[in-house]
Amino acid sequence: MKFIFINHYIPPDDSPTAGLIADVGIELVSSGHEVHNLGRPGGYQSGLTGIKRWTGDVTHLLRLLFQLLSALPADRVIALSSPPGLHVMVAVACALKRTPFVLWLMDIYPDLAFVEGLIPNKTAQRIIHFLFNRATQRAEQVIVLDEDMRKTVATIYSGPVEIQAPWPKPFQVIPNPPELKQKDYWLYSGNLGRAHLWKPLLEAQKLIEDSGSPLHLVIQGGGFGWRQARAEAARLQLKQVHFRDYCPVEELPFHLLQARALVASLKPEMTGLLWPSKLSLMLESHVPVAWIGKKTGSIAEVILKHEQNQCFLPDEMTTLSQWITGRPQRPPENVTTHISEFSNRVQSARKVAINRMTSILLNSHD
């Protein structure tokens, strides 16, 4: 069978979605199938925002349309959800070429844009919603990341919906693990996008510093909220907050294991619209995870399956700060002791998820 994956970023880019495509593609090729990837092979961490990003996305969509029309026919097109509007274009191209397509949703647009107030005009919202919904309805199958996303999709799509959460990237156990200068810290690592909360982290850290605790907060990554978060940390006169660039893939597991606790977040109103991909690796680390967002729903259920984790509402900064400081400091030898076990858990989780995802795609025509 010939499969075409189409997405904003494709292998060998280091974006989470490009990694997922690479994993499934390798599995399909090893089973004797033909795989083609359409998208950008680099640029995920370029940092473009605003009008430059929107202009770039539109240009990229048009380029992808012509690439897809040239690559068809195929047995199956698998469309992810970035850039926004991609599956509308894919639905048109596949209709013209009489090719079935599967929609693999990493997030749900235009709902995310509407919640953020990026498209305030009601007429524009209705038109965009109509186009996106009609395109979704033309999909042979839809794949989402959790039960909350399935419920969102079910309001507009009556076909088969499969659930498969993202799986973590693999990593090598290197002989000389890197260390952060901060020996005792809690960690936010990953994209600080529009959907994520950063103020509760800084406000909790303010309480921690006011209590006299030497505990540091490390925020590493980038994204829409990066500059705002740095400005707010300065306004609060925080002395123990450290902003760092994206961590190299091979170093991230070591940073996770050295942290007293890890933190991930999602605005409550975004529940059912996306699933933070950073969680997949964090949960396999067995380091305590603080989830800031809704305390009910699919993500909270996954978090609380591990008894060392806890969920907090965005306004529960005092409780969050107390919970963070109540976690024991992790000694340096924790890394060398547990890194191999961490790697084995990741490999096991990847194998199960990739096999299941491959099976879903191979059986989507049945």
PDB file of C-alpha atoms in Angstrom, residues 170-291:
ATOM      1  CA  PRO A 170      13.598   7.501  22.399  1.00  0.00           C
ATOM      2  CA  PHE A 171      16.871   8.541  23.975  1.00  0.00           C
ATOM      3  CA  GLN A 172      20.348   7.140  24.412  1.00  0.00           C
ATOM      4  CA  VAL A 173      21.918   6.532  27.813  1.00  0.00           C
ATOM      5  CA  ILE A 174      25.094   8.598  27.510  1.00  0.00           C
ATOM      6  CA  PRO A 175      28.097   8.010  29.819  1.00  0.00           C
ATOM      7  CA  ASN A 176      28.497  11.570  31.131  1.00  0.00           C
ATOM      8  CA  PRO A 177      25.044  12.965  31.888  1.00  0.00           C
ATOM      9  CA  PRO A 178      24.703  16.768  31.746  1.00  0.00           C
ATOM     10  CA  GLU A 179      23.764  18.745  34.822  1.00  0.00           C
ATOM     11  CA  LEU A 180      21.991  22.047  35.244  1.00  0.00           C
ATOM     12  CA  LYS A 181      23.773  24.632  37.380  1.00  0.00           C
ATOM     13  CA  GLN A 182      20.756  24.615  39.669  1.00  0.00           C
ATOM     14  CA  LYS A 183      21.017  21.530  41.894  1.00  0.00           C
ATOM     15  CA  ASP A 184      17.534  21.769  43.383  1.00  0.00           C
ATOM     16  CA  TYR A 185      14.781  22.800  40.975  1.00  0.00           C
ATOM     17  CA  TRP A 186      11.350  22.102  39.591  1.00  0.00           C
ATOM     18  CA  LEU A 187      11.057  22.096  35.839  1.00  0.00           C
ATOM     19  CA  TYR A 188       8.809  23.215  32.998  1.00  0.00           C
ATOM     20  CA  SER A 189      10.240  21.916  29.749  1.00  0.00           C
ATOM     21  CA  GLY A 190       8.681  22.438  26.315  1.00  0.00           C
ATOM     22  CA  ASN A 191       6.716  24.881  24.243  1.00  0.00           C
ATOM     23  CA  LEU A 192       5.107  27.718  26.213  1.00  0.00           C
ATOM     24  CA  GLY A 193       2.327  28.196  23.680  1.00  0.00           C
ATOM     25  CA  ARG A 194      -0.981  30.039  23.771  1.00  0.00           C
ATOM     26  CA  ALA A 195      -2.762  27.044  25.268  1.00  0.00           C
ATOM     27  CA  HIS A 196      -0.414  26.729  28.235  1.00  0.00           C
ATOM     28  CA  LEU A 197      -0.392  28.478  31.592  1.00  0.00           C
ATOM     29  CA  TRP A 198       2.738  30.173  32.882  1.00  0.00           C
ATOM     30  CA  LYS A 199       1.494  32.711  35.455  1.00  0.00           C
ATOM     31  CA  PRO A 200       0.658  30.046  38.081  1.00  0.00           C
ATOM     32  CA  LEU A 201       4.251  28.793  37.866  1.00  0.00           C
ATOM     33  CA  LEU A 202       5.701  32.223  38.541  1.00  0.00           C
ATOM     34  CA  GLU A 203       3.203  33.038  41.279  1.00  0.00           C
ATOM     35  CA  ALA A 204       3.910  29.712  42.992  1.00  0.00           C
ATOM     36  CA  GLN A 205       7.643  30.386  42.730  1.00  0.00           C
ATOM     37  CA  LYS A 206       7.092  33.814  44.256  1.00  0.00           C
ATOM     38  CA  LEU A 207       5.519  32.124  47.294  1.00  0.00           C
ATOM     39  CA  ILE A 208       8.400  29.648  47.421  1.00  0.00           C
ATOM     40  CA  GLU A 209      11.019  32.407  47.394  1.00  0.00           C
ATOM     41  CA  ASP A 210       9.108  34.509  49.928  1.00  0.00           C
ATOM     42  CA  SER A 211       9.168  31.496  52.275  1.00  0.00           C
ATOM     43  CA  GLY A 212      12.963  31.498  52.145  1.00  0.00           C
ATOM     44  CA  SER A 213      13.246  28.226  50.231  1.00  0.00           C
ATOM     45  CA  PRO A 214      16.338  27.844  47.999  1.00  0.00           C
ATOM     46  CA  LEU A 215      14.289  25.910  45.422  1.00  0.00           C
ATOM     47  CA  HIS A 216      14.681  27.137  41.832  1.00  0.00           C
ATOM     48  CA  LEU A 217      12.237  27.086  38.926  1.00  0.00           C
ATOM     49  CA  VAL A 218      13.700  26.240  35.513  1.00  0.00           C
ATOM     50  CA  ILE A 219      11.628  27.022  32.397  1.00  0.00           C
ATOM     51  CA  GLN A 220      13.243  25.681  29.244  1.00  0.00           C
ATOM     52  CA  GLY A 221      11.854  25.815  25.733  1.00  0.00           C
ATOM     53  CA  GLY A 222      10.210  28.649  23.829  1.00  0.00           C
ATOM     54  CA  GLY A 223       6.864  29.594  22.349  1.00  0.00           C
ATOM     55  CA  PHE A 224       4.323  32.404  22.303  1.00  0.00           C
ATOM     56  CA  GLY A 225       4.396  33.099  26.051  1.00  0.00           C
ATOM     57  CA  TRP A 226       8.165  33.058  26.458  1.00  0.00           C
ATOM     58  CA  ARG A 227       8.820  36.807  26.436  1.00  0.00           C
ATOM     59  CA  GLN A 228       5.740  37.587  28.518  1.00  0.00           C
ATOM     60  CA  ALA A 229       6.780  35.060  31.143  1.00  0.00           C
ATOM     61  CA  ARG A 230      10.278  36.534  31.354  1.00  0.00           C
ATOM     62  CA  ALA A 231       8.854  40.027  31.744  1.00  0.00           C
ATOM     63  CA  GLU A 232       6.502  38.869  34.491  1.00  0.00           C
ATOM     64  CA  ALA A 233       9.324  37.112  36.338  1.00  0.00           C
ATOM     65  CA  ALA A 234      11.268  40.379  36.274  1.00  0.00           C
ATOM     66  CA  ARG A 235       8.235  42.321  37.500  1.00  0.00           C
ATOM     67  CA  LEU A 236       7.821  39.909  40.406  1.00  0.00           C
ATOM     68  CA  GLN A 237      11.556  40.317  41.141  1.00  0.00           C
ATOM     69  CA  LEU A 238      12.088  36.567  41.164  1.00  0.00           C
ATOM     70  CA  LYS A 239      15.699  35.627  41.842  1.00  0.00           C
ATOM     71  CA  GLN A 240      15.472  31.851  41.449  1.00  0.00           C
ATOM     72  CA  VAL A 241      13.767  31.528  38.048  1.00  0.00           C
ATOM     73  CA  HIS A 242      15.884  30.540  35.061  1.00  0.00           C
ATOM     74  CA  PHE A 243      14.801  30.686  31.417  1.00  0.00           C
ATOM     75  CA  ARG A 244      16.691  28.398  29.061  1.00  0.00           C
ATOM     76  CA  ASP A 245      16.478  27.565  25.375  1.00  0.00           C
ATOM     77  CA  TYR A 246      15.093  24.257  24.096  1.00  0.00           C
ATOM     78  CA  CYS A 247      16.987  21.375  25.628  1.00  0.00           C
ATOM     79  CA  PRO A 248      18.821  18.994  23.264  1.00  0.00           C
ATOM     80  CA  VAL A 249      16.832  15.768  22.912  1.00  0.00           C
ATOM     81  CA  GLU A 250      19.677  13.650  24.262  1.00  0.00           C
ATOM     82  CA  GLU A 251      19.933  15.769  27.434  1.00  0.00           C
ATOM     83  CA  LEU A 252      16.254  16.173  28.319  1.00  0.00           C
ATOM     84  CA  PRO A 253      15.782  12.827  30.147  1.00  0.00           C
ATOM     85  CA  PHE A 254      18.656  13.672  32.478  1.00  0.00           C
ATOM     86  CA  HIS A 255      17.179  17.085  33.262  1.00  0.00           C
ATOM     87  CA  LEU A 256      13.838  15.448  34.049  1.00  0.00           C
ATOM     88  CA  LEU A 257      15.355  12.928  36.455  1.00  0.00           C
ATOM     89  CA  GLN A 258      17.311  15.611  38.316  1.00  0.00           C
ATOM     90  CA  ALA A 259      14.209  17.732  38.989  1.00  0.00           C
ATOM     91  CA  ARG A 260      12.357  17.702  42.286  1.00  0.00           C
ATOM     92  CA  ALA A 261       9.112  17.876  40.286  1.00  0.00           C
ATOM     93  CA  LEU A 262       7.923  18.456  36.724  1.00  0.00           C
ATOM     94  CA  VAL A 263       5.064  20.658  35.620  1.00  0.00           C
ATOM     95  CA  ALA A 264       2.735  20.711  32.626  1.00  0.00           C
ATOM     96  CA  SER A 265      -0.311  22.861  32.015  1.00  0.00           C
ATOM     97  CA  LEU A 266      -3.306  23.526  29.812  1.00  0.00           C
ATOM     98  CA  LYS A 267      -5.896  26.266  30.040  1.00  0.00           C
ATOM     99  CA  PRO A 268      -9.123  24.610  31.255  1.00  0.00           C
ATOM    100  CA  GLU A 269     -11.079  25.960  28.296  1.00  0.00           C
ATOM    101  CA  MET A 270      -8.668  24.117  25.974  1.00  0.00           C
ATOM    102  CA  THR A 271      -9.624  20.703  27.348  1.00  0.00           C
ATOM    103  CA  GLY A 272     -10.722  18.428  24.523  1.00  0.00           C
ATOM    104  CA  LEU A 273      -8.871  20.504  21.927  1.00  0.00           C
ATOM    105  CA  LEU A 274      -5.311  19.184  22.344  1.00  0.00           C
ATOM    106  CA  TRP A 275      -3.047  16.964  24.453  1.00  0.00           C
ATOM    107  CA  PRO A 276       0.348  18.285  25.645  1.00  0.00           C
ATOM    108  CA  SER A 277       2.882  16.009  23.941  1.00  0.00           C
ATOM    109  CA  LYS A 278       5.502  16.706  26.618  1.00  0.00           C
ATOM    110  CA  LEU A 279       3.461  14.593  29.044  1.00  0.00           C
ATOM    111  CA  SER A 280       4.332  11.313  27.324  1.00  0.00           C
ATOM    112  CA  LEU A 281       7.994  11.466  28.336  1.00  0.00           C
ATOM    113  CA  MET A 282       7.362  13.114  31.696  1.00  0.00           C
ATOM    114  CA  LEU A 283       5.023  10.354  32.844  1.00  0.00           C
ATOM    115  CA  GLU A 284       7.549   7.631  32.014  1.00  0.00           C
ATOM    116  CA  SER A 285      10.195   9.384  34.142  1.00  0.00           C
ATOM    117  CA  HIS A 286       8.351   8.565  37.388  1.00  0.00           C
ATOM    118  CA  VAL A 287       9.344  12.011  38.673  1.00  0.00           C
ATOM    119  CA  PRO A 288       6.398  13.720  40.443  1.00  0.00           C
ATOM    120  CA  VAL A 289       4.304  15.706  37.965  1.00  0.00           C
ATOM    121  CA  ALA A 290       2.218  18.775  38.802  1.00  0.00           C
ATOM    122  CA  TRP A 291      -0.636  19.259  36.337  1.00  0.00           C
TER     123      TRP A 291
END
